[in-house]
Coordinates of C-alpha atoms in Angstrom, one line a residue:
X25 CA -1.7 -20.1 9.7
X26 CA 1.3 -18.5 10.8
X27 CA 3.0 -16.0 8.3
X28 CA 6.3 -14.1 9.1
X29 CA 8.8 -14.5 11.9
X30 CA 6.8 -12.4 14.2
X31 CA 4.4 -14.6 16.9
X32 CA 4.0 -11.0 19.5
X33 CA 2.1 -7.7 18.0
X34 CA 4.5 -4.6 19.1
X35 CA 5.2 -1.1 18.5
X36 CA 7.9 1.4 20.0
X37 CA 5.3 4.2 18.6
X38 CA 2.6 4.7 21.2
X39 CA 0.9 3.2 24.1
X40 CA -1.4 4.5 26.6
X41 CA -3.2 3.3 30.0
X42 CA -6.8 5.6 31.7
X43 CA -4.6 8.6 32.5
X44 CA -1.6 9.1 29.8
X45 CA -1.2 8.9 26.3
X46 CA 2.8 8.0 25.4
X47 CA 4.2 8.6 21.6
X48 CA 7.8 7.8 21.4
X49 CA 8.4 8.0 25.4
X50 CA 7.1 10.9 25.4
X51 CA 4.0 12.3 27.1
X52 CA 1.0 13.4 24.6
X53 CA -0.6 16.3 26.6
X54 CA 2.1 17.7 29.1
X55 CA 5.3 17.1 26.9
X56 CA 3.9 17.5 22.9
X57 CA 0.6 19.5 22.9
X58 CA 1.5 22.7 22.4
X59 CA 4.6 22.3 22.3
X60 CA 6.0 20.6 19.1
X61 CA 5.2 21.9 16.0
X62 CA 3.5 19.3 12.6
X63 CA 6.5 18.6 11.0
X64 CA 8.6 18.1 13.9
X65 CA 6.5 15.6 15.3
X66 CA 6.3 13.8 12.4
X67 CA 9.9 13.4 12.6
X68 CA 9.6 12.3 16.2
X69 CA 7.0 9.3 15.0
X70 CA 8.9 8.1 12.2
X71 CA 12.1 8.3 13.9
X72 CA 11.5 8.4 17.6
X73 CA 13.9 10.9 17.7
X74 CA 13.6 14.6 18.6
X75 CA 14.2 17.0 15.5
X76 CA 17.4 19.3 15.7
X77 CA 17.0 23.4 14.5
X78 CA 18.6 21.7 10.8
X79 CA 16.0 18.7 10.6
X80 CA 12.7 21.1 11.6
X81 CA 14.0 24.1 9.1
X82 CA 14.3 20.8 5.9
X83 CA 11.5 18.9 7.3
X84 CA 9.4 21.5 7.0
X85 CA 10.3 23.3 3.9
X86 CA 9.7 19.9 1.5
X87 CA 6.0 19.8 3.1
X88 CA 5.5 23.4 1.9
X89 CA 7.4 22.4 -1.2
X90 CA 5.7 19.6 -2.4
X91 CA 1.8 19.9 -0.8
X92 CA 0.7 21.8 -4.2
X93 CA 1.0 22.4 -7.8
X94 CA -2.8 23.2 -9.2
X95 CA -4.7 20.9 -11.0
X96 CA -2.0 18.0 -10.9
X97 CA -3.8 14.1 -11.3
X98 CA -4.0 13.4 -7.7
X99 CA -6.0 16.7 -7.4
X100 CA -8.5 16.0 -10.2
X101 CA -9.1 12.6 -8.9
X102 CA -10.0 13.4 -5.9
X103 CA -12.2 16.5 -7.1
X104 CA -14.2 14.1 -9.3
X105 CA -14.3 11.6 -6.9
X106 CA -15.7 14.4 -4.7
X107 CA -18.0 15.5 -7.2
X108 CA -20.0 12.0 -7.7
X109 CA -19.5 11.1 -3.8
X110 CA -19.9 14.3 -1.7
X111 CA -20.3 12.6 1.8
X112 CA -17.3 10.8 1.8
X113 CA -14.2 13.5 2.1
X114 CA -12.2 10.2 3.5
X115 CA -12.9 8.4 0.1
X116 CA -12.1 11.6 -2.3
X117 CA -8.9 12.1 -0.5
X118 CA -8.0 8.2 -0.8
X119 CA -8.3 8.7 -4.6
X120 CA -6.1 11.6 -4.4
X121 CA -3.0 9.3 -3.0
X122 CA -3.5 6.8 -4.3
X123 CA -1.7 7.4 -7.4
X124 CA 1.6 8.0 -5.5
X125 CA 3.9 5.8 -7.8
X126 CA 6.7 6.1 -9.6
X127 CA 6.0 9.1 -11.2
X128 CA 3.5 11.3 -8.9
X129 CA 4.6 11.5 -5.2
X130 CA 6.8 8.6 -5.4
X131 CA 9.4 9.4 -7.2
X132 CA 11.0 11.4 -4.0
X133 CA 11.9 8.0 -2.9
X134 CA 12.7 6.4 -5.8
X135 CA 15.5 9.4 -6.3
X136 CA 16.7 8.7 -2.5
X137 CA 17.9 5.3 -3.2
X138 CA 19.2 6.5 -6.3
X139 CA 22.0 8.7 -4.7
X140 CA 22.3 6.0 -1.9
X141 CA 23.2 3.7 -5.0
X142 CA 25.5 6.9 -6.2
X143 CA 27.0 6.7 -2.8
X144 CA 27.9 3.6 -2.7
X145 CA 29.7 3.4 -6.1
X146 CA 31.7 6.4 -5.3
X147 CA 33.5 4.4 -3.1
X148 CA 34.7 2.3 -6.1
X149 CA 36.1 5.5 -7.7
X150 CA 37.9 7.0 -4.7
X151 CA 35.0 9.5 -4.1
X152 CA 34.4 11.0 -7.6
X153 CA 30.5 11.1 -7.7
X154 CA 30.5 12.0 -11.3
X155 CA 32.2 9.1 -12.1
X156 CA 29.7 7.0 -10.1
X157 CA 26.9 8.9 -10.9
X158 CA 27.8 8.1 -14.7
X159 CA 27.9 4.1 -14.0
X160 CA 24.5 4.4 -11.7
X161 CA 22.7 6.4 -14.6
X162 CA 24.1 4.6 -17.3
X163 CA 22.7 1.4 -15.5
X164 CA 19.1 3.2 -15.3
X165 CA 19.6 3.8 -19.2
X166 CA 21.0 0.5 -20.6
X167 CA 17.9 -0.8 -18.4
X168 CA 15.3 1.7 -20.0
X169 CA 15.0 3.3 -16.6
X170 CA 13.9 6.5 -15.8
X171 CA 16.0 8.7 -13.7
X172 CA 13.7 9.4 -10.8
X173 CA 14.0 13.1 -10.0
X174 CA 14.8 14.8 -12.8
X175 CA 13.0 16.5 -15.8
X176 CA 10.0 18.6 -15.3
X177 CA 6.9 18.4 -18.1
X178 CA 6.7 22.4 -17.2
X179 CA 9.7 23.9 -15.0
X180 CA 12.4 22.9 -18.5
X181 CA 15.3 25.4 -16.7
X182 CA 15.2 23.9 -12.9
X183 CA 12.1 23.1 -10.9
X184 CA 12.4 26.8 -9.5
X185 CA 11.6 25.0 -5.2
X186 CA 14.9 22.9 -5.8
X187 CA 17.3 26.0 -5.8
X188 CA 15.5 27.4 -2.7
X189 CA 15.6 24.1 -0.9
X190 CA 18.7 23.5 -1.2
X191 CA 19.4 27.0 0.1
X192 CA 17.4 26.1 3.2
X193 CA 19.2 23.1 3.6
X194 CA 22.3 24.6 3.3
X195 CA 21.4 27.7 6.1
X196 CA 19.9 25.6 8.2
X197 CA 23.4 23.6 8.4
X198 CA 22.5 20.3 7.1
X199 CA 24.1 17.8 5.6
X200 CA 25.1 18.5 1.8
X201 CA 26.7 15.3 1.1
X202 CA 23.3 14.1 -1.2
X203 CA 22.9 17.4 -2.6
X204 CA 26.5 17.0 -3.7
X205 CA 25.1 13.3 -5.1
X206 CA 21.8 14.8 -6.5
X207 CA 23.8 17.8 -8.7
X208 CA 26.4 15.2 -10.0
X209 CA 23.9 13.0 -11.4
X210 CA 22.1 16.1 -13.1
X211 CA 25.7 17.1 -14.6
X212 CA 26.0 13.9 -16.3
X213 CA 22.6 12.6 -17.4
X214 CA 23.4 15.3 -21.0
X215 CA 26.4 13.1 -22.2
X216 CA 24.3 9.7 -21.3
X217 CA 21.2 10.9 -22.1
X218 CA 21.3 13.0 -24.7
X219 CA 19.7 15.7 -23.1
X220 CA 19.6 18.2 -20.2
X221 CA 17.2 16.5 -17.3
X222 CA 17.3 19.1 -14.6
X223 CA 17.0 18.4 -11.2
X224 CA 12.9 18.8 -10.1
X225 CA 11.5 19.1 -6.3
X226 CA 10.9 15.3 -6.2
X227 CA 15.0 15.2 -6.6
X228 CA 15.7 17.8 -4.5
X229 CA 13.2 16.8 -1.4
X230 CA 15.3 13.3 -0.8
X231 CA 18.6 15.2 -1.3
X232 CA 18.1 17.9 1.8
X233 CA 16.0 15.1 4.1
X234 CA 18.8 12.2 3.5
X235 CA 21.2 14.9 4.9
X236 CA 19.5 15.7 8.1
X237 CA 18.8 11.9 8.6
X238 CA 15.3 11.0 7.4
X239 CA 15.1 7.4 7.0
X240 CA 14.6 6.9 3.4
X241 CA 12.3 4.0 3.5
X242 CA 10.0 7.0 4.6
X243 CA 10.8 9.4 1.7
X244 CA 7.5 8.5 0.0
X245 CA 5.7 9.3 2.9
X246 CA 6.4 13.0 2.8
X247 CA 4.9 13.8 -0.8
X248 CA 2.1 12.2 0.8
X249 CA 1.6 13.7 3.9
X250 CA 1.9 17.3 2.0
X251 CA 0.0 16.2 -0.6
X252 CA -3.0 15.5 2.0
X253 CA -3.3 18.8 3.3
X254 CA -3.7 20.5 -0.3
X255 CA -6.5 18.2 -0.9
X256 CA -8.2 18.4 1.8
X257 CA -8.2 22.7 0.5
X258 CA -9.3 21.2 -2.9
X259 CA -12.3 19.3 -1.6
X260 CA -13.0 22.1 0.5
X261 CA -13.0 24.6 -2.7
X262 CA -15.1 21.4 -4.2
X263 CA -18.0 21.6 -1.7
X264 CA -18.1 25.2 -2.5
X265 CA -17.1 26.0 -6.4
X266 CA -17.4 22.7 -7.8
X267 CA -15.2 21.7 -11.1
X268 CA -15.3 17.8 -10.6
X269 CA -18.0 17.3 -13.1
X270 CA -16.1 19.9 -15.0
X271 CA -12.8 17.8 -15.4
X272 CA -15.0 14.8 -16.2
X273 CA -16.8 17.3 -19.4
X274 CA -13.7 18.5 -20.6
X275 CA -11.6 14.8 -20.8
X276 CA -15.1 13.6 -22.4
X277 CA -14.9 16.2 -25.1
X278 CA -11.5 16.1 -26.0
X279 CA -11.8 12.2 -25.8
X280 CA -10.4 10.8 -29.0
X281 CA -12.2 7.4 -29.6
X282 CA -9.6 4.8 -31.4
X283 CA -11.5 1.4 -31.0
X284 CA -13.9 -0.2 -33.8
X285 CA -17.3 1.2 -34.3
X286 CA -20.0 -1.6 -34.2
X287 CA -21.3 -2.7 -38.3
X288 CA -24.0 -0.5 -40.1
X289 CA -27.1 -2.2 -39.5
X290 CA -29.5 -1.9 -42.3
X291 CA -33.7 -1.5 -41.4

């Protein structure tokens, strides 16, 4: 059964024949190895384009930004999954992303197509972003919304990485036109929200990437791709110093139990 519009299997991402590997028209061992650093190529597979000096310096600051942050969810699931599976790295760090939603990991992209929504308004309000940011986050809250990318459960002041990114950002000579975006929506959320939300890294990483051009269908996939290499440390720290069964003890003994206990039998 056919599904889709599609009847031919293609990809503008790689091919190879018994002598060359190509990745986006480019030759594997004589024109990348060696020669094009993690982050950078990373940007050359989701883009097919080559990084500039602005792209590389972004790129590669939200991957250090965002790969770790201690015992976080995705960390302690893949620790325990570790713990009761320790042949299976693969499986352990599968449980560690698979959580990326809405509120862990995903929320980087979720924020992007927030200020592209901000974006668009302003064009209704002759280029005042506060006043489209307060229509775009007034939608989120008449909708019972949350407001992807801002608000931090421990950093209350400012998630102290979205300052320095955006300092990286601006050095490096990207674009600041979502950073604009991303600081007007944190300057009106107090009046419609009540309170301060302040902008967090998960805010901040889709403000510097949409700048340099990272296609924001792909936010999600950063958070992801950083979040791989710190758990591949942690389930390396797991085969030595385990804690996984730890976690497991201590949510067992602070478990509160709230269901029905079974009747009294009498003997």
């Amino acid at each position: 059964m056919k599904i889709g519009k599609a009847t031919v299997p293609r990809s503008a991402i790689c091919t190879s024949n018994e002598n060359t590997i190509v990745v986006r028209g480019a030759d594997l061992a004589h024109e990348l190895i060696g020669q094009i650093n993690f982050g950078d190529y990373f940007f050359l597979l989701v883009t097919g384009r080559r990084a500039d000096a602005a792209t590389s310096a972004v790129l590669n600051a939200t991957l250090v930004a965002i790969a770790e942050h201690g015992l976080v969810p995705s960390v302690q699931a893949a620790r325990m999954t570790l713990a009761a599976a320790p042949d299976a790295m693969q499986g352990a760090v599968a449980a560690g992303i698979l959580g990326s939603g809405s509120v862990i990991l995903g929320a980087s992209e979720t924020a992007g197509r927030l200020y592209l929504e901000v974006e668009k308004e302003a064009a209704r309000h002759h280029g005042d972003l506060q006043a489209a940011a307060r229509v775009v986050v007034a939608d989120l809250r008449a909708r019972k919304q949350a407001i992807a990318g801002y608000g931090h459960p421990e950093h209350k002041a400012r998630d102290p990485r979205v300052g320095k990114l955006f300092e990286v950002s601006a050095r490096a000579g990207g674009g600041q036109r979502y950073v604009e975006i991303a600081q007007a929506v944190e300057a009106v959320i107090p009046e419609i929200v009540g309170k301060e939300l302040k902008l967090n890294v998960s805010g901040a990483i889709p403000a510097v990437l949409l700048g340099v051009g990272f296609p924001v269908n792909a936010l999600k996939g950063v958070p992801m791709l950083a979040r791989t290499a710190s758990l591949i440390a942690h389930l390396n720290e797991e085969l030595s110093d385990p804690i996984g069964f730890a976690l497991s003890y201590q949510a067992t003994r602070e478990l509160e139990y709230t269901g029905e206990m079974p009747a009294e039998r009498h003997v």
